[in-house]
Short mmCIF file of C-alpha atoms in Angstrom, two decimals:
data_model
loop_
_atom_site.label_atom_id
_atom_site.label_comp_id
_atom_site.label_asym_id
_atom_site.label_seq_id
_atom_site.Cartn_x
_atom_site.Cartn_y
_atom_site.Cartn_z
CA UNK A 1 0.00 0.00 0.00
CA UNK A 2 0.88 3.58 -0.77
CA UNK A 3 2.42 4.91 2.59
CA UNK A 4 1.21 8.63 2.16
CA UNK A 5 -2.55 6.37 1.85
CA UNK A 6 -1.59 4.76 5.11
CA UNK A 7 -0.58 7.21 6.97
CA UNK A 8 -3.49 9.59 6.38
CA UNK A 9 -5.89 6.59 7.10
CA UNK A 10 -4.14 6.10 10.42
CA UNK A 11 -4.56 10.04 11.32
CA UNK A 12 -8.22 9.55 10.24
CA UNK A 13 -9.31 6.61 12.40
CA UNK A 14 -6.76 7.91 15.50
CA UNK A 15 -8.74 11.77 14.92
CA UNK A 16 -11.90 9.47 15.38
CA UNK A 17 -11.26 7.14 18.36
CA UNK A 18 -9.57 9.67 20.36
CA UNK A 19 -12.60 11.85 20.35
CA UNK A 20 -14.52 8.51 21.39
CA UNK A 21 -12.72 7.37 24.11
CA UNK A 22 -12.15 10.78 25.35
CA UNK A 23 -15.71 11.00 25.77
CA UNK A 24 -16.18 7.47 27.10
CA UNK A 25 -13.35 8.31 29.96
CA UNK A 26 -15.25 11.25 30.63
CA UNK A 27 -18.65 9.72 30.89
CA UNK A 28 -16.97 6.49 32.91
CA UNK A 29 -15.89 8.88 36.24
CA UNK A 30 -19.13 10.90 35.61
CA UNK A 31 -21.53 8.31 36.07
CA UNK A 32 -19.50 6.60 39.20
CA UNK A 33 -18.83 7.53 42.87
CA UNK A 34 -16.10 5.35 43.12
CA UNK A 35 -12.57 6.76 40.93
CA UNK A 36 -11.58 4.79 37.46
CA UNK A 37 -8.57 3.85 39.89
CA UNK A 38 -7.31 4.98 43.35
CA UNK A 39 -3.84 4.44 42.58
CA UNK A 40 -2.32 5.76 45.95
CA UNK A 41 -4.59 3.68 48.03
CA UNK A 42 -3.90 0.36 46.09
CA UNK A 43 -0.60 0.95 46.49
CA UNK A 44 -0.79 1.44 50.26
CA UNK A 45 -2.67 -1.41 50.34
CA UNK A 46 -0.35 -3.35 48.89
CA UNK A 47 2.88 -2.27 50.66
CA UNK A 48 0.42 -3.00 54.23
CA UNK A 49 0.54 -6.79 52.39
CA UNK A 50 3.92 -7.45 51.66
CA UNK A 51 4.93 -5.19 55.39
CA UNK A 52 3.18 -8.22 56.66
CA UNK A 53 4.55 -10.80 54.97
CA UNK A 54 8.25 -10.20 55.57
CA UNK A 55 7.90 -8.67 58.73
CA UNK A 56 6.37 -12.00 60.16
CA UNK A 57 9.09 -14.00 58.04
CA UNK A 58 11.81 -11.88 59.49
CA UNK A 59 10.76 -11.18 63.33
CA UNK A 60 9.97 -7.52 62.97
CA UNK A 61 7.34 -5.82 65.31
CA UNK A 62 4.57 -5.78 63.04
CA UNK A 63 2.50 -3.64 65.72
CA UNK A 64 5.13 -1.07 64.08
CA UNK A 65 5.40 -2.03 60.87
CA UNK A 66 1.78 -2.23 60.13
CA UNK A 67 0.30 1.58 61.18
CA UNK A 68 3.75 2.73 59.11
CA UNK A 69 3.19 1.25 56.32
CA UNK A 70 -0.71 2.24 56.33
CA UNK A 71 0.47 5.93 57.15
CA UNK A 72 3.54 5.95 54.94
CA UNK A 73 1.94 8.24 52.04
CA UNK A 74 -0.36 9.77 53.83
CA UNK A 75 0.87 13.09 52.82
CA UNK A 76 0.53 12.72 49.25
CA UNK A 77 -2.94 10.81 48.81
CA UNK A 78 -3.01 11.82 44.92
CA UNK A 79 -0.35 10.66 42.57
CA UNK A 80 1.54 13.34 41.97
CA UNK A 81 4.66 13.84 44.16
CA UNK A 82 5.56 15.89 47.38
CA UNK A 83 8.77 17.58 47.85
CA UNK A 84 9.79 15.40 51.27
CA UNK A 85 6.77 13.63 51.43
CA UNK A 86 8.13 11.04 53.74
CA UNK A 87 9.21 13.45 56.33
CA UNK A 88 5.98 15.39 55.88
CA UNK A 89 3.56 11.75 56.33
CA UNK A 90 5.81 11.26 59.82
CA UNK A 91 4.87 14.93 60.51
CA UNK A 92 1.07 14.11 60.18
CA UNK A 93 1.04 10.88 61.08
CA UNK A 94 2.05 12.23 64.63
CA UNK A 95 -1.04 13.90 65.16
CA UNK A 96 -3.02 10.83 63.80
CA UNK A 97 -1.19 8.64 66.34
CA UNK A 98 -2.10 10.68 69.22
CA UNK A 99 -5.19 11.28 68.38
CA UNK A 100 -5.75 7.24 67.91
CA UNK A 101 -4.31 7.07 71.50
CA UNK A 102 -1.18 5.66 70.70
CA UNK A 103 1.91 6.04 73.14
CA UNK A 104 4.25 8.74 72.92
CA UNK A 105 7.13 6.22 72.40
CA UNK A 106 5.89 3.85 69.97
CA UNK A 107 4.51 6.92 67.60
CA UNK A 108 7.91 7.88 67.79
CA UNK A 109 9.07 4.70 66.74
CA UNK A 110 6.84 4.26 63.80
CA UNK A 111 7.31 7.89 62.63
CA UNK A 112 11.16 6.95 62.47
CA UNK A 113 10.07 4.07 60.19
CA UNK A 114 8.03 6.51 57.92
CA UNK A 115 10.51 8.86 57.90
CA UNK A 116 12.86 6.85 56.21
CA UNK A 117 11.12 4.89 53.16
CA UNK A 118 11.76 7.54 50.66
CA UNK A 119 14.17 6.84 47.87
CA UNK A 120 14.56 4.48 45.06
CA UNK A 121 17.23 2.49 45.56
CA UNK A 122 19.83 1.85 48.72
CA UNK A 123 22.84 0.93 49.74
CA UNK A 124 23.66 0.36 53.46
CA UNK A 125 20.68 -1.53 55.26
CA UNK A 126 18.51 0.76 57.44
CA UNK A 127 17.50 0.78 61.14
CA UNK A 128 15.61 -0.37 63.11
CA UNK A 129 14.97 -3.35 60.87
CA UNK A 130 10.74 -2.64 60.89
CA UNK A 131 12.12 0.77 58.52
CA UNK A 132 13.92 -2.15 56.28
CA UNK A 133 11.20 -4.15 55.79
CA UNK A 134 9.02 -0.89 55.38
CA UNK A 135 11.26 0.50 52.54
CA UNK A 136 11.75 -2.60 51.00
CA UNK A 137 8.01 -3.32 51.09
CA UNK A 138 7.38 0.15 49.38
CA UNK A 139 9.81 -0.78 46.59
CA UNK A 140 8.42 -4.50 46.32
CA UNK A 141 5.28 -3.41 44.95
CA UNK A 142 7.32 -1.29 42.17
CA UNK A 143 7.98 -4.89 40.49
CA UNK A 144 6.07 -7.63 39.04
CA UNK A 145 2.84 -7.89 37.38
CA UNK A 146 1.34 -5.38 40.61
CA UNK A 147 3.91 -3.03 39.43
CA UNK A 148 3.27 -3.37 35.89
CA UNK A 149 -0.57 -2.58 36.57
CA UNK A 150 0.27 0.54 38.69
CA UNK A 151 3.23 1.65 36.10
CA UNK A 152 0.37 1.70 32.96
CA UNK A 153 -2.65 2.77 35.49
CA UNK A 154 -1.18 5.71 36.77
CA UNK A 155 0.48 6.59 33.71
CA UNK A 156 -2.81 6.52 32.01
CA UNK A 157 -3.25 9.81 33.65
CA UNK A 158 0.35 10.88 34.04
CA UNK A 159 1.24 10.64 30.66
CA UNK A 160 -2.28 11.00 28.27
CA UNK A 161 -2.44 9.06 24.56
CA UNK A 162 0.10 6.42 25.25
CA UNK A 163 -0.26 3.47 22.80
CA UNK A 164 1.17 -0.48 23.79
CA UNK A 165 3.94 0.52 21.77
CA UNK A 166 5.17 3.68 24.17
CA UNK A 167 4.57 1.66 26.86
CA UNK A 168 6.53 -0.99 25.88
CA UNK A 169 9.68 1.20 25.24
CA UNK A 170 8.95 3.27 28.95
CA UNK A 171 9.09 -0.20 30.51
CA UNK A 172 12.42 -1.44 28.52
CA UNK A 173 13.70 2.06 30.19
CA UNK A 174 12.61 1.20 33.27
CA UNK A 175 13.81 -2.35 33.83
CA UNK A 176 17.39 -0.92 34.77
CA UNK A 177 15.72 0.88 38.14
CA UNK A 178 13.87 -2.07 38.68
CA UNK A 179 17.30 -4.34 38.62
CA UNK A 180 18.54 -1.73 41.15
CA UNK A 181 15.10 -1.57 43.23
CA UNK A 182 15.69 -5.40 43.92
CA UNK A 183 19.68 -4.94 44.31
CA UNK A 184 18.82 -2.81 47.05
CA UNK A 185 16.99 -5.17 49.11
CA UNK A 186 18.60 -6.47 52.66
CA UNK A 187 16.13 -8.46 53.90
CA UNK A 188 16.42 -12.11 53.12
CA UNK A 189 12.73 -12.39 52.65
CA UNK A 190 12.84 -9.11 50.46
CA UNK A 191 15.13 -10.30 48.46
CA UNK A 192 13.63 -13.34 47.46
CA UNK A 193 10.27 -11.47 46.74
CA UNK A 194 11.86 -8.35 44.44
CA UNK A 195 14.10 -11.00 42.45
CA UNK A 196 10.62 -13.23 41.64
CA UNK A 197 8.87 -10.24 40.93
CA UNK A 198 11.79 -8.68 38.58
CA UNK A 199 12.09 -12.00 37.13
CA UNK A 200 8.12 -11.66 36.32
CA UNK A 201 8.48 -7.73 34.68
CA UNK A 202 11.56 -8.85 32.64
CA UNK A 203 9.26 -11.74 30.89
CA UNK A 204 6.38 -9.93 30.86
CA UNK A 205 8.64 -7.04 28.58
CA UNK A 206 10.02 -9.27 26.56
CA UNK A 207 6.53 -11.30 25.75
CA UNK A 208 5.20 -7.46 25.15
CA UNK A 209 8.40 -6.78 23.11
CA UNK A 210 7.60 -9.88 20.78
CA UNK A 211 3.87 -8.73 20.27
CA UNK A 212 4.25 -4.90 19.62
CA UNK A 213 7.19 -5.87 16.95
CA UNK A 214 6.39 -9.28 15.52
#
């Protein structure tokens, strides 16, 4: 086929859908109380599940580990960032604490933990062990198929008019954080869960790979 034909049939059909399913995203959220997706709160979610899981696996205080990790974003409930935002969820998690009745020592405790999940990557191990398992838990749920879900999800509103194709290349970019995300675990238990789930995105990619460019 004539490419000039080609491409101006492509810019006619995309001109046409993209008015559709503009208007179909639109009318979606309209007609719902409940949001397309609550990204931060699945994500929270999540992190509380894996907290759990390697904190009982590794002997951490989960009486810690758990209000941390459901107060770790607590600062930055949409998905857009917050300059500090893990210093600024300890700061307001305080008041939540003592409001909940909590004792002055152990909201000090888990505010310590909150304090110190931000970041991407690390390289010494933190303490106490409960802000380990909290960071690693946050980072966890960066991998896998979860992670996959929340990478295209989010980025649905992030980053408008992405096709499979664009998202394949942004995740072929992103694998090299995500082999330094699970380099950057301590925990034996954390390990073991970041390398299955980065052994999960890396054949996901490359099944992707093979169907965007057959």
């Amino acid at each position: 086929m004539n490419t000039n034909t080609e491409d101006e049939l492509r810019a006619m059909v995309q001109r046409s859908t993209a008015q559709a399913a503009r208007a179909e995203w639109l009318t979606s959220q309209e007609s719902s109380e409940a949001p397309l997706f609550d990204y931060r709160y699945d994500h929270v979610a999540q992190v509380v599940s894996v907290a759990k899981y390697i904190s009982e696996r590794e002997g951490a205080d989960i009486d810690l580990v758990v209000p941390a990790a459901w107060l770790h974003d607590i600062s930055k409930p949409a998905m857009g960032g917050v300059k500090e935002h893990a210093k600024a969820s300890a700061e307001m998690s305080r008041d939540i604490l003592t409001r909940l009745g909590y004792k002055q020592d152990t909201t000090a405790a888990i505010c310590d933990i909150i304090q110190k999940h931000e970041g991407l990557t690390l390289g010494e191990p933190l303490a106490p062990l409960e802000a380990q398992i909290l960071w690693e838990a946050d980072k966890i749920v960066k991998l896998g198929v979860t992670g996959l879900f929340h990478y295209v999800l989010a980025g649905i509103k992030l980053r408008p008019g992405r096709s499979i194709s664009d998202w394949y290349h942004d995740l072929v970019g992103f694998l090299g954080l995500a082999d330094r995300i699970a380099a950057s675990m301590h925990t034996t238990t954390g390990r073991e869960l970041a390398y299955e789930r980065l052994s999960v995105i890396r054949a996901t990619v490359e099944a992707l790979g093979k169907e965007v460019s057959p």
